[in-house]
Coordinates of N, CA and C in Angstrom, one line a residue:
X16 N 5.6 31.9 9.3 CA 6.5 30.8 8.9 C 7.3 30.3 10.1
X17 N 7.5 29.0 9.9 CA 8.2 28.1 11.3 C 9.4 28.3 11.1
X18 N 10.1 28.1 12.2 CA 11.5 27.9 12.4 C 11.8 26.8 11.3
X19 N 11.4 25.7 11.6 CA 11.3 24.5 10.5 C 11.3 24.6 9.0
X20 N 10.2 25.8 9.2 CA 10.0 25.5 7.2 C 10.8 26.9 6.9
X21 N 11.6 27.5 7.7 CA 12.6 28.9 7.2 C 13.7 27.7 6.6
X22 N 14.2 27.0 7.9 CA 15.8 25.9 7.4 C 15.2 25.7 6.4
X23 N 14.5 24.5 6.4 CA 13.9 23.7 4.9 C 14.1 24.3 3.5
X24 N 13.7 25.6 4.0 CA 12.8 26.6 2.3 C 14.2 26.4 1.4
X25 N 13.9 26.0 0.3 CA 14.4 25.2 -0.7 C 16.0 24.3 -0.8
X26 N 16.0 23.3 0.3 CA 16.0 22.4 0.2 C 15.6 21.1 -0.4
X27 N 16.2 20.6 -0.6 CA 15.6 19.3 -1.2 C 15.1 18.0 -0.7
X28 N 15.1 18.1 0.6 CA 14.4 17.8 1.7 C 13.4 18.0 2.2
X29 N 12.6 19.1 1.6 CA 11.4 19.8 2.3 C 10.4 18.7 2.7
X30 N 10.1 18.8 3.4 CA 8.4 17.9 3.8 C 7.1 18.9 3.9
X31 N 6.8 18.8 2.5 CA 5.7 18.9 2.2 C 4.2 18.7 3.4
X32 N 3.4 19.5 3.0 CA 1.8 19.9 4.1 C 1.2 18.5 3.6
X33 N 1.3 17.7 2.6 CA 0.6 16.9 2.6 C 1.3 15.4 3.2
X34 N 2.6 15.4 3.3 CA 3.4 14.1 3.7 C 2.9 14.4 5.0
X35 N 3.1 15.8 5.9 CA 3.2 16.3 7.0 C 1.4 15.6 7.8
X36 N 0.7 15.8 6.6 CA -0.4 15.3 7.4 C -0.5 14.0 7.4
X37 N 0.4 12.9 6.2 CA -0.1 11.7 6.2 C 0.5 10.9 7.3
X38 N 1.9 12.0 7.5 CA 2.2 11.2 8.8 C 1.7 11.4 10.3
X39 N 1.1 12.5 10.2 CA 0.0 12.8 11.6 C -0.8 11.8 11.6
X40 N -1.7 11.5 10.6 CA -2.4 10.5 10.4 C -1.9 8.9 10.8
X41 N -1.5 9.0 10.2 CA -1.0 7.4 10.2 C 0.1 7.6 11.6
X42 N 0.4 8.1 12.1 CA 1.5 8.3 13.6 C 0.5 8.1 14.3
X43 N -1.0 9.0 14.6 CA -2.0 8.8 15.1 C -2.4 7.5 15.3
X44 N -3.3 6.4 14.2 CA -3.6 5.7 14.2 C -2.6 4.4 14.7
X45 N -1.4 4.8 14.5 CA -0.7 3.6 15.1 C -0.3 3.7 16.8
X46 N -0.9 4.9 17.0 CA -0.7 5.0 18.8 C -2.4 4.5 19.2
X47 N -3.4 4.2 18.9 CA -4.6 4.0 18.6 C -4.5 2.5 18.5
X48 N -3.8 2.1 17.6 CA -3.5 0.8 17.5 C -2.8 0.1 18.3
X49 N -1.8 1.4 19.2 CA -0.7 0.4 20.5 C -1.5 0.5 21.6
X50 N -2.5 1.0 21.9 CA -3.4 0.9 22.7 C -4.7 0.2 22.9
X51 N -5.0 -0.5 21.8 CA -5.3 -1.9 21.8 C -4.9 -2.9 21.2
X52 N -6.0 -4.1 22.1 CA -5.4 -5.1 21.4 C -5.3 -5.7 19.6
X53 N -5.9 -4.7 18.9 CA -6.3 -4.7 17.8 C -4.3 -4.4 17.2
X54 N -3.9 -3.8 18.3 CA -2.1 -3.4 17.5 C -1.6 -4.2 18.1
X55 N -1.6 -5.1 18.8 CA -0.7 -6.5 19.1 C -1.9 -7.6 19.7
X56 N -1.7 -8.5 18.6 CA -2.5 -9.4 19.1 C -2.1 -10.5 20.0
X57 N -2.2 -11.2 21.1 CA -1.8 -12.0 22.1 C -2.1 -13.4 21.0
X58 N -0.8 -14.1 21.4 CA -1.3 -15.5 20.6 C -0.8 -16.7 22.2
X59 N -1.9 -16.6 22.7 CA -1.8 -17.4 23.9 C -0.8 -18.5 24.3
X60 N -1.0 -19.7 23.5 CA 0.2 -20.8 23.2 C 1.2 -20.5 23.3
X61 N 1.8 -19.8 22.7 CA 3.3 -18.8 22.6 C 3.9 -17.9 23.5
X62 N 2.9 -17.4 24.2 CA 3.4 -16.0 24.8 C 3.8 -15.1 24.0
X63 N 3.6 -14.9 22.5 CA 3.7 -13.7 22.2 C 2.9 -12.8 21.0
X64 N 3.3 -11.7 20.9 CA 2.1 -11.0 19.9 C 2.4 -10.9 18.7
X65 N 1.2 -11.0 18.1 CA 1.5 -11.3 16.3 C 1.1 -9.3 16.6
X66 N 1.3 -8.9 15.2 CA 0.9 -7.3 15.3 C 0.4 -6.9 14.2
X67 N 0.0 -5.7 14.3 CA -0.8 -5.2 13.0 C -0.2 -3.8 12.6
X68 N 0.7 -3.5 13.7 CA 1.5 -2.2 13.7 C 2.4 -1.5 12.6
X69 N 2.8 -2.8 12.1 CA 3.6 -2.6 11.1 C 2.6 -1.7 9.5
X70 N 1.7 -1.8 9.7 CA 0.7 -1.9 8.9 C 0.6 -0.2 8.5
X71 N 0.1 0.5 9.4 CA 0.9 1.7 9.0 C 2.0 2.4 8.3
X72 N 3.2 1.6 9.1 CA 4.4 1.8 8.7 C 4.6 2.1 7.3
X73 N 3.9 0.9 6.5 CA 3.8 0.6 5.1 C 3.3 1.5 4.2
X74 N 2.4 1.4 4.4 CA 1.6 2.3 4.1 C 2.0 3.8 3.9
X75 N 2.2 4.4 5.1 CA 2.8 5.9 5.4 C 3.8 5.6 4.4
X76 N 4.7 4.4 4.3 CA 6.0 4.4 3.5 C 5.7 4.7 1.3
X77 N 4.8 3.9 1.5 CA 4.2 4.3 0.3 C 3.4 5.8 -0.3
X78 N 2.6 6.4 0.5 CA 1.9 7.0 0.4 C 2.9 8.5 0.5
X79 N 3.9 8.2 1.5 CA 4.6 9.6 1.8 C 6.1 9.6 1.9
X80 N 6.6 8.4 1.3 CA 7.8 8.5 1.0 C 8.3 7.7 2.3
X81 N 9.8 7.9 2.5 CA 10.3 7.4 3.6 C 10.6 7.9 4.9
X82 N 10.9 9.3 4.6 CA 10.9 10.1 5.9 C 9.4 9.4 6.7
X83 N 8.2 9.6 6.0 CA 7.0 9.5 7.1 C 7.3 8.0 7.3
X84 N 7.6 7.0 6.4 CA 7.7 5.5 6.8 C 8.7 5.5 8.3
X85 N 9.5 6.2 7.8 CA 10.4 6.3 9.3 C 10.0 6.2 10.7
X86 N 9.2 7.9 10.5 CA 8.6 8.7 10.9 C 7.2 7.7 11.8
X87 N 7.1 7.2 11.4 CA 5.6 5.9 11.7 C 6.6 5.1 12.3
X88 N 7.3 4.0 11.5 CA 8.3 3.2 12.0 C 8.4 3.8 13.7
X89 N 9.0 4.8 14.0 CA 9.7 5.2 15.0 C 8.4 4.9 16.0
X90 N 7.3 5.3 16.0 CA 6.2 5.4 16.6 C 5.7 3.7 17.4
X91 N 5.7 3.1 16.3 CA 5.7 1.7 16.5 C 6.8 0.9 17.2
X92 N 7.6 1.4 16.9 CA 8.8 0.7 18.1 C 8.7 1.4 19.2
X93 N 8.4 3.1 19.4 CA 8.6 3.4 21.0 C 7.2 2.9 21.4
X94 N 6.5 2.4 21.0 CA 5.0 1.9 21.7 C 5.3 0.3 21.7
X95 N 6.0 -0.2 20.7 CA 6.7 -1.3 21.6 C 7.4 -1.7 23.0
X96 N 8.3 -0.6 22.4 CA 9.5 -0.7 23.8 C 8.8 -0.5 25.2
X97 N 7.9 0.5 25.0 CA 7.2 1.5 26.3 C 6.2 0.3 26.6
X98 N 5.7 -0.8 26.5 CA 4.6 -1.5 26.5 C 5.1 -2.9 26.3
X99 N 6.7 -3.2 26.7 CA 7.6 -4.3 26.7 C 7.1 -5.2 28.0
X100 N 6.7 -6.1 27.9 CA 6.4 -7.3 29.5 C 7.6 -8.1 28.9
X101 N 8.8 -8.3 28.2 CA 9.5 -9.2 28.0 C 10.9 -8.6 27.5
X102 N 11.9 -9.3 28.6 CA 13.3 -8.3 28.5 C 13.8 -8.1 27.1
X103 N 13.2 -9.0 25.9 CA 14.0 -8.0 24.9 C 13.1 -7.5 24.5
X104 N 12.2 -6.9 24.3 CA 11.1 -5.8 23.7 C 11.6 -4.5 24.6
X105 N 12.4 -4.8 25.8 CA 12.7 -3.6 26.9 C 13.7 -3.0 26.2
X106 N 14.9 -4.3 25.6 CA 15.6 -3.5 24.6 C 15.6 -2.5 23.3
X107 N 16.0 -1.6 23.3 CA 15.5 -0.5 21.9 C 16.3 -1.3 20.5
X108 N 17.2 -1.9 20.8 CA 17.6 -2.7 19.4 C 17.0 -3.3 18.9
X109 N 15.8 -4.1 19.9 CA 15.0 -5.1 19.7 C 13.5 -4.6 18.9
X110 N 13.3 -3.8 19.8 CA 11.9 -3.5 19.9 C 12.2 -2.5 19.1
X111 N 12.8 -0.9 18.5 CA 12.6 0.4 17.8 C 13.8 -0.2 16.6
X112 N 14.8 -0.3 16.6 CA 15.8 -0.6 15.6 C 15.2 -1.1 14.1
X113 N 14.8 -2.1 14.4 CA 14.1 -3.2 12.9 C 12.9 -2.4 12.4
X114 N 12.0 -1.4 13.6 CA 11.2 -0.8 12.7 C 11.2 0.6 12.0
X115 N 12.6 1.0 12.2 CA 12.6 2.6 11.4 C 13.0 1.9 10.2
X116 N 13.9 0.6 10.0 CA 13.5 0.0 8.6 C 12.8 -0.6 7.9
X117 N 11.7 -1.2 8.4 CA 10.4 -1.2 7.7 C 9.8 0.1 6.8
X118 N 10.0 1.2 7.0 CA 9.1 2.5 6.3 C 10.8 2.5 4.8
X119 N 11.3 2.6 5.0 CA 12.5 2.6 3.8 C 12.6 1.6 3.2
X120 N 12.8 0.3 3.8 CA 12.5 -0.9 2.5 C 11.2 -1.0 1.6
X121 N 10.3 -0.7 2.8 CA 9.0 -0.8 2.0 C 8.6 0.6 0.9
X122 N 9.3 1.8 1.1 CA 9.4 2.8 0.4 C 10.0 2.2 -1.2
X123 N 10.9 1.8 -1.0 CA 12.2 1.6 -2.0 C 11.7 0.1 -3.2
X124 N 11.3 -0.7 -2.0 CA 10.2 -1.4 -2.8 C 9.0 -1.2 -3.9
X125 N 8.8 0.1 -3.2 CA 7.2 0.1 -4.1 C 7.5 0.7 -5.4
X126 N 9.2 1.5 -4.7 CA 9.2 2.0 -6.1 C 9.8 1.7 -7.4
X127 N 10.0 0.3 -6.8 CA 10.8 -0.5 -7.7 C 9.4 -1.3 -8.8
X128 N 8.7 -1.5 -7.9 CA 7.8 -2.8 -8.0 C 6.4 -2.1 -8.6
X129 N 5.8 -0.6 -8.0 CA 5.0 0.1 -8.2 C 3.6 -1.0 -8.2
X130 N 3.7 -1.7 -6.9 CA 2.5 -2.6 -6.8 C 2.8 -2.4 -5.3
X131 N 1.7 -2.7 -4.6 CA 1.5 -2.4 -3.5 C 1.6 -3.9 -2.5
X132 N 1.1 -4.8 -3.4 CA 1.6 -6.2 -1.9 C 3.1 -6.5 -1.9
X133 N 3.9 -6.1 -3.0 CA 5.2 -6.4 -2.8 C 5.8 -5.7 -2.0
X134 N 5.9 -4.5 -1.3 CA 6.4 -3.7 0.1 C 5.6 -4.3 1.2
X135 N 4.3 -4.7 1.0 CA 3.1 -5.4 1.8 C 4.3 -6.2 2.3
X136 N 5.0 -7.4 1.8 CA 5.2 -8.6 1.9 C 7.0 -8.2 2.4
X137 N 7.7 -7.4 1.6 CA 9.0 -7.0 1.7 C 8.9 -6.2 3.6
X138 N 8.0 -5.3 3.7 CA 8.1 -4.1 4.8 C 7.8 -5.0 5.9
X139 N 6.7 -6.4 5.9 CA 6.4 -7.4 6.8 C 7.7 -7.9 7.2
X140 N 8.1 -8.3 6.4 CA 9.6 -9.3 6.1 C 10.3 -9.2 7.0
X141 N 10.4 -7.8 7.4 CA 11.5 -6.4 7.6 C 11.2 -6.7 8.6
X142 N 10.1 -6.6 9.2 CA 9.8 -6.0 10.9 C 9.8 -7.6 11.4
X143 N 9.7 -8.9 10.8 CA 9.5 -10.1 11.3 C 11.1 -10.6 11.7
X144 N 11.7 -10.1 10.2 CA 12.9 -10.9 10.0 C 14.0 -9.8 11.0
X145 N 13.2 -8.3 11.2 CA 14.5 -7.6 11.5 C 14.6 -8.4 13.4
X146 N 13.0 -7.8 14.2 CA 13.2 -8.5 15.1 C 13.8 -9.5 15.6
X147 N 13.1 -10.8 15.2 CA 13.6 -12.1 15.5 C 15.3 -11.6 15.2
X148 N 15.8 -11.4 14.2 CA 17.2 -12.1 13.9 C 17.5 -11.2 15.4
X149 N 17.2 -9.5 15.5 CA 17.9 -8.8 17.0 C 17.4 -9.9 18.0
X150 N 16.4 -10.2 18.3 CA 16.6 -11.2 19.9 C 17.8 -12.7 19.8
X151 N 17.5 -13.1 18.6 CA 18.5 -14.0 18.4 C 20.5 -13.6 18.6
X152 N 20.1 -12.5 18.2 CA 21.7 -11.9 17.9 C 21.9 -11.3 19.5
X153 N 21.1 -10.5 19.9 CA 21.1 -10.4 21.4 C 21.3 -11.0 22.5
X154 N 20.9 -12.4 21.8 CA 21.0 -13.8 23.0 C 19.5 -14.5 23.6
X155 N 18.8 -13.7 23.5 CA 17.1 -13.5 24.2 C 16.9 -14.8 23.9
X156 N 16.8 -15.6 23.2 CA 16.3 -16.8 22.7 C 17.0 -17.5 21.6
X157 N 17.1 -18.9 21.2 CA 17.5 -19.9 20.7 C 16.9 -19.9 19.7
X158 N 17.9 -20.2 18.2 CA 17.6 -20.3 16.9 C 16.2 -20.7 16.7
X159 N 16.4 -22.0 17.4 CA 14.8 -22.5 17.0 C 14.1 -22.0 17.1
X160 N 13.9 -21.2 18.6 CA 12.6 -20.3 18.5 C 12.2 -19.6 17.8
X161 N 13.4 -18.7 17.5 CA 13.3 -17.6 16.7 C 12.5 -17.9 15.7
X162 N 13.1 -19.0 14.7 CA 12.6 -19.8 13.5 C 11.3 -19.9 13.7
X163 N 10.7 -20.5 14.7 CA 9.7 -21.1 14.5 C 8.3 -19.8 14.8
X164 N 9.0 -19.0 15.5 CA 8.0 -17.9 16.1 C 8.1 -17.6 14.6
X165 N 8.9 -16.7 14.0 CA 9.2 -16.0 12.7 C 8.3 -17.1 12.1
X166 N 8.2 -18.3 11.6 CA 7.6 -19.2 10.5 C 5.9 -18.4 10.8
X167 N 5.8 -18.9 12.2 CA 4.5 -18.7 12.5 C 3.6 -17.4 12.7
X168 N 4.0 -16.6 13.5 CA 4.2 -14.9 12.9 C 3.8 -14.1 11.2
X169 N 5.3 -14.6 10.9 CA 5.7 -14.0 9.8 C 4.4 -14.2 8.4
X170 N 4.2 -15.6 8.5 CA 3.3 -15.9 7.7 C 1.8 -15.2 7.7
X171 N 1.5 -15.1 8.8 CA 0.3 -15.0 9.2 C 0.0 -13.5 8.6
X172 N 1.2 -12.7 9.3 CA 1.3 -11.2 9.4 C 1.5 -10.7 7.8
X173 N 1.9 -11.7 6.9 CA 2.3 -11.0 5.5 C 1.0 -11.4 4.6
X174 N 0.0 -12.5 5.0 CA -1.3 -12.2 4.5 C -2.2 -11.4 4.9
X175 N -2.3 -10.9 6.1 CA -2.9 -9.7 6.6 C -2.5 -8.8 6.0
X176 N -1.3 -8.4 6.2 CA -1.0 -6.8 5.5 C -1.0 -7.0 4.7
X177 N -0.7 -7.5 3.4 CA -0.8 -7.7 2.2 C -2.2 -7.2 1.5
X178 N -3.4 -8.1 2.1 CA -4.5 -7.6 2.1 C -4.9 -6.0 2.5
X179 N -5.0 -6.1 3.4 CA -4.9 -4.3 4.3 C -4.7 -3.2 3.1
X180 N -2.8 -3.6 3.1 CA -2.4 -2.7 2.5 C -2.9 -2.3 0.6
X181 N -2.9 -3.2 0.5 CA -3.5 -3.2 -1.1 C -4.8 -2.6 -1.4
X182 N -6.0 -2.8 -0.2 CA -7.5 -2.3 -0.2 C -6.6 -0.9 -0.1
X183 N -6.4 -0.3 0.8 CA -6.2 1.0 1.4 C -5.2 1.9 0.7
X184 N -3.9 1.2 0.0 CA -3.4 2.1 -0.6 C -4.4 2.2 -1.8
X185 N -4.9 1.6 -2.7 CA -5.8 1.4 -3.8 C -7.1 2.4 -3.6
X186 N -7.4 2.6 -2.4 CA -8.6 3.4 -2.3 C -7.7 4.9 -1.9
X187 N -6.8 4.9 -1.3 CA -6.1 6.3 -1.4 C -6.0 6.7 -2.4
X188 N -4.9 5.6 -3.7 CA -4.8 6.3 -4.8 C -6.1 7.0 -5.9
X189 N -7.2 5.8 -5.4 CA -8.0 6.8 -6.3 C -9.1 7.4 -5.5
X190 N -8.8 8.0 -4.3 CA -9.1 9.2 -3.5 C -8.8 10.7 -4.3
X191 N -6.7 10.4 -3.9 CA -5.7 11.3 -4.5 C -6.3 11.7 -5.8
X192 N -6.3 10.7 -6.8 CA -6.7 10.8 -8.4 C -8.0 12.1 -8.4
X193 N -9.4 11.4 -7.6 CA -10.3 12.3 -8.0 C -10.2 13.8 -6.9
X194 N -9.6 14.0 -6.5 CA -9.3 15.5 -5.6 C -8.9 16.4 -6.0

C-alpha cells in the first residue's frame, strides 16, 4: 500500500483505480496531442491555433469526475505554456489558469444536464471564453481581437468537440455497461 492510498483510506476523497487510470489515459493522450499538430491546429491568417486539447479535458471530466478533469486540464495548459511562441501563452494565467476550469464546469454540467454535448459546448466555452477574456484582461491584445478570434475559434472548436465528445463518451458508456 502507497503512502497515498494509507492518507486517503477512507476518506471521501479517495481516487479510485479506475479514475486513476482514466486519467493516465487521457493525461497521456493529451501530451500526444501537444506534440502534434493534430493538438493545436495553426490557422495561418491569424497567427493562431484553434486546438483540440481541450477535448480530453472534457471528457476525463465526464468520465472521472473533476479531480481527473482537473487533473487533464492541468496537462493541457503546461503543454501550452511550455510550447508558448507568443508572450501571453508564456503567461501561466493565460495559458494553465482557464484550463484547470474547463474539467469542473464541464464536470458539473454533465451532471446537471446528463447529456454529453452540453459540457461539449459549456467545457469549450470555458477554455475559449476563459483564455481570450485572460489576454484581454492581461493587456495582450484589443477587445476586438479577442472578440473576433473567440467568434472564430470558439465556433469552430464547439462543433468539433461536441461531435468527438458525444461519439466517445457514448462508446465508453456502453463499453463501461457491457464489462
Amino acid at each position: 500500500m502507497s503512502i497515498c492510498s494509507k492518507e486517503l483510506k477512507g476518506s471521501k476523497n479517495r481516487i479510485s483505480t479506475k479514475k486513476m487510470a482514466v486519467a493516465g489515459m487521457l493525461g497521456g493522450f493529451s501530451v500526444a496531442l501537444s506534440m502534434t499538430p493534430i493538438g493545436y491546429i495553426p490557422i495561418p491568417f491569424l497567427g493562431i491555433n484553434a486546438t483540440t486539447m481541450h477535448i480530453p479535458v472534457i471528457i476525463g471530466a465526464i468520465l472521472g469526475g473533476p479531480m481527473v478533469g482537473t487533473f487533464v486540464g492541468m496537462i493541457f495548459g503546461v503543454s501550452s505554456f511550455l510550447r508558448a511562441t507568443t508572450p501571453f501563452f508564456a503567461d501561466p494565467l493565460v495559458a494553465i489558469l482557464p484550463r484547470l476550469l474547463i474539467g469542473i464546469m464541464s464536470y458539473y454540467t454533465y451532471k446537471l444536464s446528463r447529456n454529453a454535448i452540453v459540457p461539449a459546448v459549456v467545457g469549450t466555452a470555458t477554455n475559449t471564453l476563459g483564455v481570450m477574456g485572460m489576454i484581454y484582461l492581461r493587456g495582450y491584445l484589443p477587445l476586438e481581437a479577442v472578440l473576433s478570434i473567440a467568434a472564430i475559434n470558439g465556433t469552430a472548436e464547439v462543433v468539433v468537440s461536441s461531435f468527438i465528445i458525444y461519439a466517445v463518451v457514448k462508446a465508453m458508456k456502453n463499453f463501461i455497461k457491457t464489462s
